[in-house]
XYZ file of C-alpha atoms in Angstrom:
737
model
C 8.350 -42.506 38.561
C 6.235 -39.639 39.795
C 4.917 -37.146 37.323
C 5.992 -33.552 37.900
C 3.668 -30.964 39.286
C 1.732 -28.691 37.011
C 3.701 -25.852 35.558
C 1.783 -23.134 37.412
C 2.460 -24.930 40.717
C 6.166 -25.492 40.088
C 6.733 -21.817 39.312
C 4.376 -20.245 41.842
C 5.899 -16.988 43.182
C 7.231 -17.009 46.762
C 7.900 -13.259 47.125
C 6.269 -10.106 45.913
C 9.219 -9.518 43.580
C 8.349 -12.683 41.669
C 4.745 -11.613 41.034
C 4.483 -10.248 37.466
C 2.122 -7.617 36.157
C 0.799 -6.496 39.578
C 3.234 -3.779 40.580
C 0.357 -1.468 41.514
C -0.508 -3.967 44.283
C 2.813 -5.421 45.372
C 4.600 -2.085 45.773
C 2.085 -0.652 48.332
C 1.971 -3.959 50.206
C 5.751 -4.107 50.487
C 5.814 -0.523 51.702
C 3.137 -1.239 54.320
C 5.068 -4.279 55.570
C 8.323 -2.362 55.716
C 6.676 0.451 57.705
C 4.720 -1.981 59.955
C 1.433 -0.365 58.971
C -0.469 -3.577 58.302
C -4.266 -3.557 58.427
C -6.340 -6.282 60.103
C -8.364 -7.147 56.917
C -7.603 -7.076 53.195
C -9.763 -7.627 50.106
C -8.000 -8.873 46.950
C -10.168 -8.771 43.831
C -9.522 -9.404 40.172
C -9.883 -11.935 37.309
C -9.054 -15.552 37.845
C -5.451 -16.653 37.761
C -3.934 -13.189 38.207
C -2.265 -13.860 41.597
C -4.809 -13.061 44.337
C -4.422 -16.245 46.396
C -0.682 -16.352 45.756
C -0.300 -12.775 46.992
C -2.383 -13.623 50.071
C 0.010 -16.488 50.891
C 3.033 -14.234 50.398
C 1.457 -11.629 52.704
C 0.815 -14.269 55.368
C 4.389 -15.509 55.006
C 5.742 -11.978 55.392
C 3.609 -11.339 58.480
C 4.628 -14.560 60.292
C 8.316 -14.442 59.350
C 10.605 -14.399 62.409
C 12.121 -11.166 61.063
C 8.714 -9.754 60.163
C 6.680 -7.968 59.436
C 9.069 -7.650 56.519
C 8.633 -6.853 52.833
C 10.631 -9.880 51.659
C 10.378 -13.079 53.751
C 13.683 -14.566 54.770
C 12.821 -18.059 53.553
C 14.854 -19.713 56.324
C 12.631 -19.719 59.384
C 10.099 -22.463 60.100
C 7.131 -20.340 59.107
C 8.712 -19.366 55.771
C 9.604 -22.970 54.989
C 6.140 -24.210 55.893
C 4.498 -21.660 53.598
C 7.055 -22.045 50.803
C 6.361 -23.646 47.424
C 5.811 -27.354 48.073
C 5.821 -26.874 51.866
C 3.470 -28.662 54.260
C 1.653 -25.500 55.271
C 1.263 -23.760 58.621
C -1.305 -24.501 61.262
C -1.737 -20.815 61.949
C -2.597 -19.946 58.315
C -6.049 -21.320 57.455
C -7.394 -21.282 53.886
C -11.177 -21.582 53.554
C -13.056 -22.177 50.316
C -16.132 -20.009 50.644
C -17.889 -21.898 47.882
C -18.331 -24.831 50.275
C -18.119 -22.964 53.595
C -20.219 -19.898 53.020
C -23.183 -20.536 55.246
C -24.051 -18.974 58.578
C -23.043 -22.112 60.475
C -19.559 -22.013 58.934
C -19.269 -18.373 59.912
C -20.244 -19.147 63.498
C -17.654 -21.950 63.705
C -14.980 -19.622 62.369
C -15.914 -16.961 64.890
C -15.577 -19.405 67.782
C -12.116 -20.639 66.703
C -10.781 -17.223 65.847
C -10.446 -16.129 69.462
C -7.836 -18.808 70.195
C -4.251 -17.624 69.978
C -1.865 -18.882 67.236
C 0.167 -22.011 67.981
C 3.631 -21.177 66.572
C 3.400 -17.933 64.629
C 2.784 -14.284 65.394
C -0.638 -14.071 63.750
C -3.543 -16.398 63.025
C -4.455 -15.608 59.434
C -7.667 -16.604 57.631
C -7.520 -16.620 53.830
C -11.107 -16.798 52.539
C -11.031 -17.633 48.827
C -14.014 -16.991 46.544
C -15.401 -14.645 49.150
C -18.293 -13.594 46.935
C -19.804 -17.066 47.561
C -20.369 -16.298 51.225
C -24.048 -15.774 51.875
C -25.302 -12.457 53.265
C -26.133 -14.240 56.547
C -22.587 -15.550 56.771
C -21.136 -12.071 56.159
C -23.437 -10.644 58.795
C -22.236 -13.291 61.228
C -18.621 -12.292 60.548
C -19.286 -8.575 60.574
C -18.522 -7.931 64.253
C -15.416 -10.118 64.165
C -14.035 -8.404 61.066
C -14.809 -4.976 62.496
C -13.117 -5.549 65.886
C -10.823 -8.628 65.634
C -8.440 -9.771 68.358
C -4.847 -8.474 68.075
C -3.528 -11.804 66.787
C -6.178 -12.185 64.031
C -5.877 -11.141 60.352
C -8.363 -11.632 57.469
C -7.591 -11.778 53.734
C -10.575 -12.051 51.364
C -9.976 -13.037 47.732
C -12.751 -12.760 45.150
C -13.402 -12.331 41.460
C -16.618 -10.382 42.066
C -16.070 -7.722 44.710
C -19.524 -6.246 44.094
C -21.116 -9.326 45.708
C -19.267 -8.711 48.952
C -21.580 -6.696 51.157
C -20.624 -3.089 51.701
C -20.210 -3.378 55.436
C -17.430 -5.914 54.932
C -15.776 -3.978 52.083
C -15.720 -0.808 54.132
C -13.718 -2.552 56.892
C -10.977 -3.869 54.552
C -8.172 -2.469 52.427
C -9.161 -3.201 48.847
C -6.438 -4.093 46.296
C -7.726 -4.723 42.753
C -5.634 -7.106 40.654
C -5.536 -6.904 36.867
C -4.854 -9.116 33.873
C -1.198 -9.487 32.949
C -0.100 -7.501 29.874
C 0.608 -9.702 26.833
C 4.159 -8.458 26.262
C 5.141 -9.106 29.870
C 3.498 -12.508 29.779
C 5.299 -13.374 26.517
C 8.715 -12.641 28.011
C 7.774 -14.665 31.106
C 6.841 -17.663 28.953
C 10.144 -17.451 27.097
C 12.028 -17.562 30.405
C 10.052 -20.578 31.576
C 10.748 -22.440 28.324
C 14.455 -21.783 28.768
C 14.296 -23.145 32.296
C 12.414 -26.212 31.060
C 14.887 -26.698 28.202
C 12.222 -26.781 25.475
C 12.441 -24.646 22.331
C 9.425 -22.584 21.291
C 8.904 -20.642 18.083
C 8.353 -16.887 18.508
C 5.211 -17.130 16.357
C 3.678 -19.647 18.803
C 4.056 -17.464 21.899
C 1.279 -14.969 20.923
C -1.082 -17.910 20.437
C -0.349 -19.197 23.949
C -0.817 -15.730 25.418
C -4.061 -15.310 23.520
C -5.340 -18.656 24.757
C -4.503 -17.700 28.352
C -6.457 -14.461 28.088
C -4.107 -12.529 30.403
C -4.354 -15.061 33.217
C -1.029 -16.411 34.413
C -2.483 -19.715 35.627
C -4.448 -20.328 32.428
C -1.484 -19.381 30.252
C 0.858 -21.713 32.101
C -1.689 -24.511 31.807
C -1.805 -24.036 28.024
C 1.983 -23.917 27.830
C 2.213 -27.055 29.952
C -0.054 -28.836 27.461
C 2.069 -27.719 24.510
C 5.315 -28.678 26.233
C 3.930 -32.110 26.918
C 2.992 -32.638 23.261
C 6.106 -31.039 21.737
C 8.480 -33.104 19.647
C 12.232 -32.787 19.132
C 11.757 -29.444 17.332
C 9.924 -27.968 20.343
C 6.694 -25.997 20.340
C 5.990 -24.928 16.754
C 3.393 -22.586 15.350
C 1.649 -25.440 13.583
C 1.444 -27.437 16.805
C 0.002 -24.496 18.720
C -2.514 -23.729 15.983
C -3.704 -27.317 15.798
C -3.961 -27.988 19.527
C -5.532 -24.649 20.423
C -8.001 -24.743 17.535
C -7.072 -21.426 15.964
C -7.542 -20.631 12.285
C -4.271 -20.883 10.331
C -2.832 -17.538 9.262
C -2.785 -18.688 5.640
C -6.578 -18.912 5.566
C -6.953 -15.522 7.206
C -4.479 -13.953 4.775
C -6.298 -15.518 1.857
C -9.738 -14.294 2.878
C -8.493 -10.779 3.684
C -6.738 -10.517 0.316
C -9.910 -11.721 -1.368
C -11.951 -9.055 0.451
C -9.479 -6.391 -0.690
C -9.669 -7.557 -4.312
C -13.441 -8.080 -4.244
C -12.952 -11.700 -5.334
C -16.088 -13.550 -4.258
C -14.900 -16.886 -5.628
C -11.813 -16.836 -3.404
C -13.816 -15.778 -0.340
C -16.353 -18.582 -0.624
C -13.529 -20.985 -1.439
C -11.977 -20.164 1.945
C -15.325 -20.757 3.658
C -15.490 -24.157 1.994
C -11.966 -24.972 3.217
C -12.979 -24.057 6.762
C -15.904 -26.459 6.663
C -14.063 -29.256 4.848
C -11.136 -29.222 7.292
C -13.510 -29.571 10.239
C -12.889 -26.166 11.777
C -15.519 -24.359 13.773
C -17.176 -21.549 11.748
C -17.647 -19.552 14.943
C -13.944 -19.751 15.771
C -13.101 -18.771 12.191
C -15.445 -15.765 12.439
C -13.888 -14.770 15.756
C -10.383 -15.032 14.302
C -11.455 -13.035 11.248
C -12.867 -10.318 13.502
C -9.601 -10.206 15.414
C -7.670 -9.879 12.143
C -9.934 -7.028 11.004
C -9.422 -5.365 14.368
C -5.647 -5.568 13.860
C -6.022 -4.089 10.374
C -8.119 -1.189 11.697
C -5.415 -0.395 14.247
C -2.607 -0.715 11.673
C -4.503 1.561 9.263
C -4.696 4.208 11.998
C -1.208 3.550 13.444
C 1.122 2.118 10.757
C 3.905 1.373 13.275
C 1.596 -0.492 15.675
C 3.403 -3.870 15.255
C 6.774 -2.276 15.967
C 5.610 -0.332 19.032
C 3.851 -3.331 20.586
C 0.351 -1.981 20.135
C -0.373 -5.289 18.396
C 1.363 -8.370 19.778
C 2.341 -10.228 16.615
C 5.556 -11.569 15.166
C 7.694 -9.487 12.822
C 6.660 -11.206 9.595
C 2.993 -11.115 10.627
C 3.329 -7.389 11.303
C 4.665 -6.796 7.793
C 1.722 -8.699 6.318
C -0.719 -6.640 8.364
C 0.783 -3.378 7.115
C 0.588 -4.571 3.493
C -3.019 -5.738 3.894
C -4.153 -2.550 5.625
C -2.804 -0.487 2.719
C -5.307 -2.173 0.384
C -8.320 -1.073 2.409
C -9.749 2.235 3.431
C -10.613 3.183 6.994
C -14.364 3.176 6.319
C -14.174 -0.108 4.420
C -12.310 -1.844 7.255
C -14.628 -0.445 9.918
C -17.716 -1.537 8.010
C -16.314 -5.057 7.495
C -15.458 -5.350 11.193
C -18.964 -4.212 12.200
C -20.575 -6.756 9.893
C -18.412 -9.607 11.170
C -19.030 -8.601 14.809
C -22.799 -8.515 14.253
C -22.656 -11.870 12.475
C -20.644 -13.405 15.295
C -23.365 -12.380 17.733
C -26.022 -13.948 15.504
C -24.038 -17.202 15.340
C -24.546 -17.954 19.013
C -27.055 -20.759 19.147
C -27.485 -20.870 15.349
C -28.186 -24.241 13.767
C -26.539 -23.387 10.436
C -23.313 -21.471 11.184
C -21.952 -22.008 7.677
C -24.943 -20.245 6.159
C -24.498 -17.270 8.464
C -20.775 -17.142 7.694
C -21.456 -17.051 3.956
C -24.036 -14.307 4.420
C -21.504 -12.274 6.400
C -18.953 -12.626 3.607
C -21.550 -11.623 1.014
C -22.376 -8.441 2.948
C -18.701 -7.529 3.234
C -18.176 -8.051 -0.498
C -21.145 -5.887 -1.545
C -20.975 -2.389 -0.069
C -23.309 -1.213 -2.838
C -26.108 -3.311 -1.332
C -25.797 -1.395 1.939
C -27.776 1.828 1.593
C -26.860 3.044 5.051
C -24.132 5.411 6.131
C -21.524 2.664 6.462
C -22.114 1.367 2.925
C -21.973 4.866 1.470
C -18.765 5.614 3.362
C -17.218 2.359 2.107
C -18.096 3.178 -1.513
C -16.739 6.715 -1.175
C -13.607 5.313 0.404
C -12.989 3.021 -2.575
C -13.588 5.861 -5.048
C -11.217 8.181 -3.209
C -8.509 5.532 -3.060
C -8.805 4.873 -6.799
C -8.744 8.584 -7.621
C -5.691 9.105 -5.439
C -3.929 6.279 -7.285
C -4.981 6.990 -10.874
C -4.766 10.798 -10.687
C -7.003 13.308 -12.493
C -8.864 12.144 -15.590
C -7.134 12.403 -18.946
C -8.279 15.079 -21.462
C -10.827 13.945 -24.050
C -9.490 12.432 -27.238
C -11.090 15.079 -29.499
C -9.114 17.909 -27.875
C -5.903 18.764 -29.659
C -2.842 18.666 -27.408
C -0.900 21.867 -27.002
C 2.191 22.391 -29.093
C 5.476 21.650 -27.322
C 7.301 24.700 -26.054
C 10.577 23.657 -27.676
C 10.260 21.061 -30.434
C 13.120 18.668 -30.895
C 15.639 19.435 -33.639
C 15.120 17.799 -36.985
C 16.994 14.536 -37.421
C 19.071 14.333 -40.616
C 18.208 11.540 -42.997
C 20.860 8.964 -43.877
C 23.245 10.290 -46.529
C 23.168 7.041 -48.525
C 19.552 7.522 -49.554
C 18.853 8.341 -53.164
C 18.103 12.001 -53.925
C 14.440 12.737 -54.254
C 12.257 15.546 -55.394
C 9.679 16.962 -53.055
C 6.238 16.575 -54.621
C 4.356 19.760 -55.221
C 1.489 18.876 -52.895
C 3.920 18.269 -49.993
C 6.034 21.367 -50.391
C 5.631 24.096 -47.787
C 3.487 27.021 -48.804
C 4.414 30.651 -48.058
C 3.374 31.880 -44.643
C 0.288 34.036 -44.409
C 0.443 37.648 -43.413
C 0.839 37.794 -39.644
C 2.555 40.068 -37.114
C 5.641 37.863 -36.891
C 5.114 34.715 -38.928
C 7.732 32.008 -39.020
C 7.048 29.056 -41.307
C 6.785 25.690 -39.642
C 8.742 22.861 -41.251
C 6.387 20.213 -42.569
C 7.109 16.496 -42.315
C 9.239 15.281 -45.190
C 7.544 12.572 -47.309
C 9.144 9.436 -48.631
C 12.049 10.129 -51.034
C 11.407 9.601 -54.720
C 13.628 11.052 -57.461
C 15.141 14.514 -57.584
C 17.014 16.648 -55.129
C 17.828 15.382 -51.659
C 15.372 16.612 -49.084
C 17.591 16.335 -46.016
C 17.535 19.586 -44.036
C 20.467 20.946 -42.122
C 20.699 19.589 -38.549
C 19.671 22.901 -37.026
C 17.351 23.275 -34.044
C 13.901 24.462 -34.967
C 12.847 27.919 -33.739
C 10.915 28.023 -30.462
C 7.190 27.505 -30.616
C 6.416 30.947 -29.214
C 8.128 32.500 -32.263
C 6.324 30.329 -34.784
C 3.180 31.430 -36.572
C 0.505 29.266 -38.129
C 1.298 28.075 -41.608
C -0.879 28.551 -44.670
C -3.314 25.967 -45.928
C -0.995 24.846 -48.668
C 1.030 22.653 -46.255
C 0.698 18.916 -45.704
C -2.654 17.195 -45.910
C -4.843 17.338 -42.780
C -4.825 13.573 -42.349
C -1.037 13.519 -42.078
C -0.672 15.987 -39.222
C -2.386 13.953 -36.495
C -0.336 10.872 -37.333
C 2.879 12.814 -37.052
C 1.728 14.450 -33.880
C 0.889 11.159 -32.197
C 4.404 9.924 -32.809
C 5.830 12.824 -30.843
C 3.622 12.439 -27.803
C 5.174 11.006 -24.604
C 4.504 7.421 -23.666
C 2.629 8.343 -20.494
C -0.166 10.906 -20.662
C -0.358 13.583 -18.008
C -3.735 12.323 -16.759
C -2.727 8.665 -16.147
C -0.219 6.730 -14.091
C 3.475 7.119 -14.735
C 5.756 4.145 -15.213
C 7.193 4.597 -11.703
C 3.713 4.597 -10.152
C 2.670 1.505 -12.077
C 5.812 -0.332 -10.985
C 5.096 0.700 -7.398
C 1.614 -0.850 -7.639
C 2.797 -3.840 -9.685
C 3.254 -6.208 -6.677
C -0.396 -5.690 -5.713
C -1.511 -6.451 -9.271
C 0.630 -9.600 -9.289
C -0.898 -10.704 -5.968
C -4.371 -10.163 -7.426
C -3.532 -12.437 -10.361
C -2.505 -15.161 -7.921
C -6.087 -15.308 -6.682
C -7.365 -15.800 -10.232
C -4.822 -18.076 -11.900
C -1.605 -19.342 -10.404
C 0.054 -19.966 -13.799
C -0.300 -16.279 -14.653
C 1.154 -15.340 -11.286
C 4.172 -17.592 -11.918
C 4.762 -15.963 -15.326
C 4.634 -12.475 -13.847
C 6.883 -13.206 -10.879
C 9.578 -15.065 -12.826
C 9.683 -13.719 -16.360
C 7.797 -10.425 -16.763
C 8.321 -6.784 -15.924
C 6.480 -3.576 -16.782
C 8.397 -1.719 -19.486
C 5.905 0.889 -20.703
C 2.489 2.258 -19.926
C 0.205 4.806 -21.471
C -3.425 5.782 -21.171
C -4.753 2.637 -22.835
C -1.899 0.106 -23.031
C 0.301 -1.705 -20.514
C 3.398 -3.245 -22.101
C 5.078 -6.198 -20.394
C 8.603 -7.270 -21.251
C 9.526 -10.956 -21.081
C 12.997 -12.378 -20.754
C 12.597 -14.722 -23.716
C 10.221 -15.499 -26.558
C 9.124 -18.795 -25.034
C 7.846 -17.146 -21.878
C 6.013 -14.514 -23.883
C 4.378 -17.085 -26.168
C 3.290 -19.152 -23.175
C 1.822 -16.046 -21.542
C -0.071 -15.049 -24.672
C -1.272 -18.550 -25.415
C -3.077 -19.314 -22.155
C -5.187 -16.163 -21.877
C -3.113 -14.599 -19.107
C -3.450 -11.126 -20.619
C -7.133 -11.014 -19.663
C -6.249 -12.115 -16.119
C -3.741 -9.260 -15.798
C -6.285 -6.830 -17.238
C -8.936 -7.794 -14.705
C -6.400 -7.642 -11.871
C -5.382 -4.133 -12.935
C -9.048 -3.074 -12.934
C -9.537 -4.440 -9.421
C -6.362 -2.978 -7.924
C -5.734 0.240 -9.865
C -9.061 0.907 -11.532
C -7.471 1.270 -14.984
C -8.641 -0.760 -17.995
C -5.445 -1.369 -19.964
C -4.889 -3.407 -23.081
C -2.036 -5.806 -22.297
C 0.785 -6.010 -24.856
C 3.852 -8.202 -24.599
C 7.354 -7.855 -26.021
C 10.635 -9.710 -25.684
C 12.957 -7.504 -23.638
C 15.810 -9.400 -21.953
C 17.168 -6.199 -20.408
C 13.954 -5.137 -18.693
C 14.469 -4.118 -15.066
C 12.316 -2.283 -12.519
C 14.332 0.942 -12.813
C 14.833 0.941 -16.590
C 12.704 3.047 -18.902
C 10.563 1.603 -21.655
C 12.468 0.483 -24.748
C 12.363 2.810 -27.713
C 10.187 1.475 -30.507
C 10.394 3.801 -33.529
C 7.352 3.762 -35.750
C 8.068 3.658 -39.488
C 6.526 6.248 -41.781
C 3.666 5.199 -44.053
C 5.968 5.131 -47.046
C 8.541 2.940 -45.389
C 11.083 5.682 -44.662
C 11.929 7.182 -41.324
C 10.628 10.682 -40.626
C 13.274 13.342 -40.931
C 11.502 16.347 -39.449
C 9.884 16.836 -36.064
C 6.155 16.438 -36.024
C 4.167 19.523 -35.177
C 0.965 19.568 -33.265
C -2.237 20.632 -34.980
C -2.142 23.865 -33.012
C 1.221 24.735 -34.541
C 0.232 24.117 -38.162
C -3.312 25.454 -38.070
C -3.689 28.725 -40.057
C -4.406 31.808 -38.007
C -6.183 33.788 -40.775
C -8.036 32.514 -43.810
C -5.800 32.442 -46.859
C -7.135 32.295 -50.417
C -6.474 28.951 -52.024
C -3.402 28.688 -54.171
C -3.629 28.273 -57.918
C -3.945 24.599 -58.826
C -0.511 23.380 -59.680
C 0.236 21.548 -62.889
C 2.062 18.228 -62.754
C 5.675 18.856 -62.020
C 8.247 17.960 -64.644
C 10.819 15.456 -63.422
C 14.310 16.828 -63.093
C 17.406 14.808 -63.619
C 19.030 13.530 -60.459
C 22.426 15.012 -61.379
C 21.140 18.517 -62.160
C 22.203 21.101 -59.566
C 19.587 23.363 -58.027
C 19.041 26.829 -59.466
C 20.927 29.790 -57.985
C 17.918 31.142 -56.071
C 17.633 27.894 -54.163
C 21.238 27.885 -52.941
C 21.608 31.632 -52.393
C 22.270 32.352 -48.703
C 20.008 34.919 -47.088
C 21.538 38.350 -47.205
C 22.011 40.359 -44.062
C 18.955 42.422 -43.542
C 21.020 45.327 -42.274
C 22.924 45.577 -45.605
C 19.914 45.526 -47.905
C 19.930 48.327 -50.510
C 17.037 50.707 -50.510
C 14.327 50.248 -53.112
C 14.370 52.562 -56.141
C 12.577 55.867 -56.200
C 9.665 54.419 -58.104
C 9.086 52.013 -55.253
C 9.173 54.849 -52.728
C 6.235 56.507 -54.409
C 4.028 53.598 -53.492
C 5.468 53.216 -49.966
C 2.520 55.008 -48.421
C 0.061 52.619 -50.015
C 2.040 49.523 -48.909
C 2.861 50.781 -45.419
C 0.182 48.672 -43.790
C 1.273 45.500 -45.589
C 4.955 46.076 -44.797
C 4.157 46.728 -41.156
C 2.323 43.398 -40.989
C 4.991 41.360 -42.691
C 8.195 43.227 -41.875
C 11.650 41.959 -42.184
C 10.794 38.850 -40.221
C 8.611 37.634 -43.078
C 11.468 38.002 -45.543
C 13.892 36.220 -43.239
C 11.374 33.459 -42.624
C 10.776 32.938 -46.340
C 14.471 32.727 -47.038
C 14.983 30.449 -44.060
C 12.378 28.103 -45.514
C 14.283 28.053 -48.795
C 17.513 27.270 -46.960
C 15.912 24.190 -45.423
C 15.512 22.685 -48.878
C 19.242 22.775 -49.602
C 20.976 19.425 -49.638
C 23.779 18.937 -47.157
C 27.303 19.378 -48.497
C 26.491 21.633 -51.489
C 28.336 24.962 -51.216
C 26.536 28.226 -51.685
C 26.641 29.641 -55.220
C 26.954 33.346 -55.867
C 24.015 34.835 -57.614
C 24.743 35.992 -61.146
C 23.822 35.568 -64.772
C 26.513 32.900 -65.416
C 24.533 29.758 -66.237
C 27.254 27.965 -68.181
C 27.427 25.080 -65.698
C 23.693 24.571 -65.897
C 23.756 24.707 -69.703
C 26.527 22.142 -69.852
C 24.410 19.719 -67.842
C 21.244 20.386 -69.801
C 19.436 17.394 -71.220
C 17.753 17.343 -74.624
C 14.487 16.192 -73.076
C 14.328 19.070 -70.585
C 11.439 21.451 -70.878
C 12.416 24.697 -72.582
C 11.385 27.358 -70.101
C 12.695 30.347 -72.104
C 10.173 29.787 -74.870
C 7.209 29.621 -72.440
C 5.259 32.812 -72.204
C 4.873 32.390 -68.439
C 5.650 35.096 -65.926
C 8.004 34.472 -63.027
C 5.209 34.532 -60.437
C 3.126 32.085 -62.398
C 6.124 29.805 -62.898
C 6.832 29.748 -59.155
C 3.199 29.033 -58.413
C 3.068 26.239 -60.966
C 6.344 24.543 -60.133
C 6.684 25.189 -56.413
C 3.225 26.168 -55.288
C 4.731 29.409 -54.010
C 3.418 32.967 -53.859
C 5.604 36.037 -54.306
C 5.831 38.088 -51.147
C 8.129 40.900 -52.260
C 10.580 41.627 -55.054
C 13.868 43.316 -54.162
C 16.031 44.928 -56.779
C 19.722 44.182 -56.209
C 21.004 46.154 -59.210
């Protein structure tokens, strides 16, 4: 059984229409044949295997066709059949290999035979292949014949180096330069040939075959013929092509590129060790790495390069290139490509290629060691990328955050709590004299014994209408704690939860390079549920997964990965959150008050509670006397604020001093009175109806206890009593009689 011909011989074109990738040559030749404007000498030049000799045979076939000169040979006459694929050849078409017949004696012999007329065909055609091998003496011997040939004689010179053909010969020919075949066109041609051969080929293997052929049709078909011969029942696979052609597997290239992006030196040198241990050529690996960096540079400049065909790769490989290019900057990629290209040049003839490869990787990993322009540009590129991801820096911790424009309404305390008395040191003090002061509600402490401290569920006044409170309010160490509880989970200067979740896949990929167990935990069980300036909270589907994550030191791996990818140093916290999802907000985690009770009033920022003007310190208050839990509040505490428009005028005696108090009244005004009464209203327990003011104290006397302090017998003025019991200061007395 005879073996079949080589693939490039079985599918050699027979017409100009079958020649691929040379339309700029075949179209003018077909037009010249159709118009019968054929020259006596042609020069075909171009790289090897691009169709020069094949086109010369087609031209000779078209010239000697019985219907010719014709653009498309008929294929039926004797001359067409003799010159067809697999034909015996024609006696009137002579092919000469100039590499072995390039001397002056060969030229003289050709000149003597050329004057004889053709035997069967219209023209005697000489196809001189590798014409650049003809010596200058041989060209000079042919010069007169090529310049003025007989009518039946035609010359076709084919060469890969047209510059070596002497100018006197080139000037007497029509020069047609051939080119390499485009990869996309060659890929589709290979697919058609595989269908004709009945052998399956993976789409990912076709670019490797095209790359091995280098744009030459003959070389590409030779490579494909080798792969078809070694293919199994599954056809030509990517693994088969990679192994036979000696290319670096894509997994190694992906691994080393990801390690370069993360700055992981251990992973980079681990890949170099794999290259050496698997017996691959370090030079080929460096060449493949340079080609990958070139693809990344193009993808960084043109993100849709894989889709538009600017880079001839498969669809999944194109997606990987886009993802990898997003992790580098333009300067960083360019610098890495320059270093690898320079190292590849140094590897030629080197006795220790592994050492040079490791030095190349070390230079790529350390842009800080490069004090030139490229190293500086790479460092600036990394800084700009981190700043664009992390945003502007957060404000310093010692600066007090601004008060919210509209504080949230106070939350009512549960009604089942025991009534409690507000301690004297935690009761709100009167507001200082200001243009329009409005007292700010202070945080309610833990309930003890006494009256209920639950305020009415009314929205607090806007912050722009509030004035700073006096110094008699809550202790300074309590305000920052309350303020921190009201701050949002994500500071304005850091990453938001949406941004962190967008960058989360890159962080997870970075953990894979450090510890695979951590990567498995993050991909199967964990999700980002909250983030702030200093903490990243991960939610796990169950307690077992969280305990396993915390027990093997994975939190430090995630922290280092976040530093490498995002540039943020977070403290990693873990919670059990079965309902965590990428689009769900962080779970609410209320913080209990120091006393064990939930806060019932909105926390105010330090700017809202800071006094505007210095206020003299209040009189030291005596220890408050406990009041029975079932004793109702006094009438002044439950009296609703009267309408300011219906207030009676002060007596005449008060008018006499109006001129002296005009300045004070202008400063305080009616807003101060309303604010003071509003503060009293906030101390009323919910559900107790308002009591009309009057001298009837029978209900209070009926509930009096023998152990109560007798206030009537104390020689204490009303102002002093208020200051002692409530820590209050009298603003104004209004006579309602």
